[in-house]
């Protein structure tokens, strides 16, 4: 079974919305505003590209990343990696042609079936709504979280507020950086 890894920039109060400057959001670009940049805090991003063998995205994140990431040197290894977009509305003619093979999945059952295939880890960037739904369905195996020392208040959250059974996580790697950023890697305990 393949490992599904959720990777996110998250504020201390759980907000993941618009970390990179996406327009139209109250706190857009919060990851780099008033935050000293320390390259070592982002080493996990390079490691993710080396370890992942496929990428999973929700429709909104796909539509934000697909016009930009194919041409970015920082994300060059993702270009040829198979991508899967979970959406009930996206059509094949809305997929970009310069970002490698992309398959549309229509349900969480199709994500579960993808996890049963041969291959290595599947990385999921952004995709707040998809993350909450996959977490609630017990389909996420690991979390790579870069936690920013910020309280944003409003915005999409990483985890849902669904009334569900407790889910235990095991901290397998962590580091704190001089700018207050924290790397926390958790495995989901089954």
mmCIF file of C-alpha atoms in Angstrom:
data_model
loop_
_atom_site.group_PDB
_atom_site.id
_atom_site.type_symbol
_atom_site.label_atom_id
_atom_site.label_comp_id
_atom_site.label_asym_id
_atom_site.label_seq_id
_atom_site.Cartn_x
_atom_site.Cartn_y
_atom_site.Cartn_z
ATOM 1 C CA UNK A 1 0.000 0.000 0.000
ATOM 2 C CA UNK A 2 1.273 3.475 -0.892
ATOM 3 C CA UNK A 3 1.816 6.111 1.777
ATOM 4 C CA UNK A 4 -0.292 9.272 1.448
ATOM 5 C CA UNK A 5 1.543 12.300 2.850
ATOM 6 C CA UNK A 6 -0.215 15.587 3.560
ATOM 7 C CA UNK A 7 2.246 18.484 3.486
ATOM 8 C CA UNK A 8 1.216 21.949 4.592
ATOM 9 C CA UNK A 9 2.260 25.361 5.759
ATOM 10 C CA UNK A 10 0.024 25.932 8.766
ATOM 11 C CA UNK A 11 -0.425 28.742 11.269
ATOM 12 C CA UNK A 12 -0.372 27.899 14.960
ATOM 13 C CA UNK A 13 -4.180 28.128 14.997
ATOM 14 C CA UNK A 14 -4.520 25.657 12.108
ATOM 15 C CA UNK A 15 -5.080 27.957 9.103
ATOM 16 C CA UNK A 16 -3.662 26.768 5.759
ATOM 17 C CA UNK A 17 -5.420 29.176 3.392
ATOM 18 C CA UNK A 18 -3.387 31.223 0.861
ATOM 19 C CA UNK A 19 0.107 30.819 2.321
ATOM 20 C CA UNK A 20 1.881 31.789 -0.913
ATOM 21 C CA UNK A 21 0.050 34.982 -1.841
ATOM 22 C CA UNK A 22 -2.999 33.717 -3.711
ATOM 23 C CA UNK A 23 -5.243 36.740 -4.423
ATOM 24 C CA UNK A 24 -8.588 37.300 -2.760
ATOM 25 C CA UNK A 25 -7.832 36.011 0.732
ATOM 26 C CA UNK A 26 -7.667 38.060 3.923
ATOM 27 C CA UNK A 27 -4.163 36.961 5.008
ATOM 28 C CA UNK A 28 -2.754 36.054 1.608
ATOM 29 C CA UNK A 29 0.995 35.434 1.606
ATOM 30 C CA UNK A 30 1.306 35.020 5.355
ATOM 31 C CA UNK A 31 4.227 32.577 5.143
ATOM 32 C CA UNK A 32 6.700 35.231 4.010
ATOM 33 C CA UNK A 33 5.302 38.463 5.437
ATOM 34 C CA UNK A 34 7.287 39.633 8.445
ATOM 35 C CA UNK A 35 9.019 36.242 8.641
ATOM 36 C CA UNK A 36 12.794 35.914 8.409
ATOM 37 C CA UNK A 37 13.599 33.412 5.647
ATOM 38 C CA UNK A 38 15.805 30.537 6.790
ATOM 39 C CA UNK A 39 16.566 28.081 3.942
ATOM 40 C CA UNK A 40 17.161 25.166 6.323
ATOM 41 C CA UNK A 41 13.554 25.391 7.512
ATOM 42 C CA UNK A 42 12.417 24.492 3.993
ATOM 43 C CA UNK A 43 14.762 21.540 3.411
ATOM 44 C CA UNK A 44 11.772 19.237 3.883
ATOM 45 C CA UNK A 45 10.330 20.577 0.607
ATOM 46 C CA UNK A 46 13.307 19.298 -1.390
ATOM 47 C CA UNK A 47 13.173 15.979 0.413
ATOM 48 C CA UNK A 48 9.486 15.621 -0.452
ATOM 49 C CA UNK A 49 10.233 16.042 -4.154
ATOM 50 C CA UNK A 50 12.933 13.363 -3.989
ATOM 51 C CA UNK A 51 10.805 10.849 -2.075
ATOM 52 C CA UNK A 52 7.377 11.275 -3.681
ATOM 53 C CA UNK A 53 6.399 9.255 -6.733
ATOM 54 C CA UNK A 54 2.999 10.890 -7.369
ATOM 55 C CA UNK A 55 1.133 14.049 -6.412
ATOM 56 C CA UNK A 56 -2.480 14.379 -5.246
ATOM 57 C CA UNK A 57 -4.328 17.701 -5.340
ATOM 58 C CA UNK A 58 -7.808 19.060 -4.893
ATOM 59 C CA UNK A 59 -9.305 21.082 -7.749
ATOM 60 C CA UNK A 60 -8.658 24.514 -6.204
ATOM 61 C CA UNK A 61 -4.995 23.776 -5.476
ATOM 62 C CA UNK A 62 -4.523 22.215 -8.902
ATOM 63 C CA UNK A 63 -5.931 25.328 -10.551
ATOM 64 C CA UNK A 64 -3.613 27.524 -8.427
ATOM 65 C CA UNK A 65 -0.427 25.465 -8.921
ATOM 66 C CA UNK A 66 -0.770 24.190 -12.518
ATOM 67 C CA UNK A 67 -0.272 27.561 -14.267
ATOM 68 C CA UNK A 68 2.828 28.317 -12.160
ATOM 69 C CA UNK A 69 4.698 25.191 -10.997
ATOM 70 C CA UNK A 70 5.446 23.614 -14.422
ATOM 71 C CA UNK A 71 7.853 26.457 -15.251
ATOM 72 C CA UNK A 72 9.442 26.842 -11.812
ATOM 73 C CA UNK A 73 12.945 25.434 -11.309
ATOM 74 C CA UNK A 74 12.205 24.826 -7.602
ATOM 75 C CA UNK A 75 9.483 22.327 -8.552
ATOM 76 C CA UNK A 76 11.058 20.792 -11.665
ATOM 77 C CA UNK A 77 10.958 17.224 -10.345
ATOM 78 C CA UNK A 78 7.177 17.438 -10.051
ATOM 79 C CA UNK A 79 6.801 18.148 -13.766
ATOM 80 C CA UNK A 80 6.964 14.553 -14.983
ATOM 81 C CA UNK A 81 5.554 12.984 -11.821
ATOM 82 C CA UNK A 82 2.042 11.525 -12.244
ATOM 83 C CA UNK A 83 -0.571 13.855 -10.790
ATOM 84 C CA UNK A 84 -4.062 13.040 -9.542
ATOM 85 C CA UNK A 85 -6.716 15.703 -9.028
ATOM 86 C CA UNK A 86 -9.765 14.922 -6.894
ATOM 87 C CA UNK A 87 -12.739 16.813 -8.297
ATOM 88 C CA UNK A 88 -16.353 16.208 -9.220
ATOM 89 C CA UNK A 89 -16.409 19.202 -11.581
ATOM 90 C CA UNK A 90 -13.010 19.472 -13.329
ATOM 91 C CA UNK A 91 -12.910 18.194 -16.913
ATOM 92 C CA UNK A 92 -10.002 16.792 -18.922
ATOM 93 C CA UNK A 93 -9.993 19.825 -21.234
ATOM 94 C CA UNK A 94 -9.316 22.051 -18.192
ATOM 95 C CA UNK A 95 -6.030 20.247 -17.432
ATOM 96 C CA UNK A 96 -2.770 21.971 -18.406
ATOM 97 C CA UNK A 97 -0.725 20.280 -21.109
ATOM 98 C CA UNK A 98 2.782 21.138 -19.856
ATOM 99 C CA UNK A 99 2.797 19.475 -16.424
ATOM 100 C CA UNK A 100 2.947 15.760 -17.217
ATOM 101 C CA UNK A 101 0.296 13.074 -16.910
ATOM 102 C CA UNK A 102 -2.726 14.104 -14.841
ATOM 103 C CA UNK A 103 -5.671 11.896 -13.916
ATOM 104 C CA UNK A 104 -8.938 13.136 -12.457
ATOM 105 C CA UNK A 105 -10.334 11.118 -9.544
ATOM 106 C CA UNK A 106 -14.022 11.600 -8.749
ATOM 107 C CA UNK A 107 -14.283 10.252 -5.189
ATOM 108 C CA UNK A 108 -12.492 9.336 -1.978
ATOM 109 C CA UNK A 109 -13.049 5.691 -2.957
ATOM 110 C CA UNK A 110 -10.870 6.320 -6.019
ATOM 111 C CA UNK A 111 -8.182 7.823 -3.752
ATOM 112 C CA UNK A 112 -8.369 4.699 -1.558
ATOM 113 C CA UNK A 113 -7.985 2.542 -4.685
ATOM 114 C CA UNK A 114 -4.962 4.612 -5.802
ATOM 115 C CA UNK A 115 -3.317 3.959 -2.437
ATOM 116 C CA UNK A 116 -3.691 0.199 -3.089
ATOM 117 C CA UNK A 117 -1.623 0.390 -6.312
ATOM 118 C CA UNK A 118 2.103 -0.302 -6.667
ATOM 119 C CA UNK A 119 4.472 2.608 -6.222
ATOM 120 C CA UNK A 120 6.004 4.893 -3.654
ATOM 121 C CA UNK A 121 4.667 7.774 -1.575
ATOM 122 C CA UNK A 122 1.952 10.131 -2.813
ATOM 123 C CA UNK A 123 2.377 13.758 -1.719
ATOM 124 C CA UNK A 124 -0.569 16.137 -1.283
ATOM 125 C CA UNK A 125 0.119 19.891 -1.267
ATOM 126 C CA UNK A 126 -2.414 22.491 -0.118
ATOM 127 C CA UNK A 127 -5.877 21.171 -0.870
ATOM 128 C CA UNK A 128 -7.491 22.138 2.458
ATOM 129 C CA UNK A 129 -10.945 20.714 1.760
ATOM 130 C CA UNK A 130 -9.522 17.485 0.326
ATOM 131 C CA UNK A 131 -7.149 17.196 3.298
ATOM 132 C CA UNK A 132 -10.022 17.453 5.775
ATOM 133 C CA UNK A 133 -12.086 14.866 3.884
ATOM 134 C CA UNK A 134 -9.180 12.421 3.526
ATOM 135 C CA UNK A 135 -8.246 12.834 7.175
ATOM 136 C CA UNK A 136 -11.832 12.196 8.277
ATOM 137 C CA UNK A 137 -11.904 9.080 6.058
ATOM 138 C CA UNK A 138 -8.658 7.759 7.575
ATOM 139 C CA UNK A 139 -6.765 7.874 4.272
ATOM 140 C CA UNK A 140 -3.785 10.054 5.288
ATOM 141 C CA UNK A 141 -0.745 8.169 6.588
ATOM 142 C CA UNK A 142 1.688 10.994 7.384
ATOM 143 C CA UNK A 143 1.704 14.758 7.937
ATOM 144 C CA UNK A 144 4.606 17.052 7.046
ATOM 145 C CA UNK A 145 3.768 20.317 8.801
ATOM 146 C CA UNK A 146 5.705 23.563 8.787
ATOM 147 C CA UNK A 147 4.058 25.436 11.648
ATOM 148 C CA UNK A 148 4.366 29.223 11.578
ATOM 149 C CA UNK A 149 4.315 31.258 14.810
ATOM 150 C CA UNK A 150 1.223 33.175 13.731
ATOM 151 C CA UNK A 151 -2.422 33.321 14.747
ATOM 152 C CA UNK A 152 -4.462 34.139 11.649
ATOM 153 C CA UNK A 153 -7.966 33.659 13.005
ATOM 154 C CA UNK A 154 -10.028 33.399 9.835
ATOM 155 C CA UNK A 155 -9.313 31.012 6.991
ATOM 156 C CA UNK A 156 -9.574 27.406 5.870
ATOM 157 C CA UNK A 157 -8.272 24.986 8.468
ATOM 158 C CA UNK A 158 -6.105 21.916 7.975
ATOM 159 C CA UNK A 159 -8.363 19.690 10.079
ATOM 160 C CA UNK A 160 -12.143 19.501 10.192
ATOM 161 C CA UNK A 161 -14.292 19.948 13.270
ATOM 162 C CA UNK A 162 -16.205 16.749 12.518
ATOM 163 C CA UNK A 163 -17.290 14.754 15.549
ATOM 164 C CA UNK A 164 -15.178 11.631 15.046
ATOM 165 C CA UNK A 165 -13.128 9.134 16.998
ATOM 166 C CA UNK A 166 -9.742 10.245 18.286
ATOM 167 C CA UNK A 167 -6.875 9.667 15.877
ATOM 168 C CA UNK A 168 -3.436 9.208 17.438
ATOM 169 C CA UNK A 169 -0.347 10.606 15.749
ATOM 170 C CA UNK A 170 3.283 9.705 16.414
ATOM 171 C CA UNK A 171 5.873 12.479 16.141
ATOM 172 C CA UNK A 172 8.694 10.950 14.061
ATOM 173 C CA UNK A 173 10.735 14.068 13.266
ATOM 174 C CA UNK A 174 10.783 17.634 14.508
ATOM 175 C CA UNK A 175 12.919 20.726 14.555
ATOM 176 C CA UNK A 176 12.521 24.323 15.697
ATOM 177 C CA UNK A 177 14.226 27.163 13.854
ATOM 178 C CA UNK A 178 15.518 30.554 14.999
ATOM 179 C CA UNK A 179 12.654 32.392 13.265
ATOM 180 C CA UNK A 180 10.058 30.450 15.287
ATOM 181 C CA UNK A 181 9.088 28.088 12.487
ATOM 182 C CA UNK A 182 8.667 24.436 13.505
ATOM 183 C CA UNK A 183 8.885 21.290 11.396
ATOM 184 C CA UNK A 184 6.664 18.501 12.709
ATOM 185 C CA UNK A 185 6.383 15.162 10.923
ATOM 186 C CA UNK A 186 3.706 12.827 12.249
ATOM 187 C CA UNK A 187 2.798 9.277 11.288
ATOM 188 C CA UNK A 188 -0.837 8.294 11.763
ATOM 189 C CA UNK A 189 -1.052 5.434 14.248
ATOM 190 C CA UNK A 190 -3.364 2.668 12.966
#
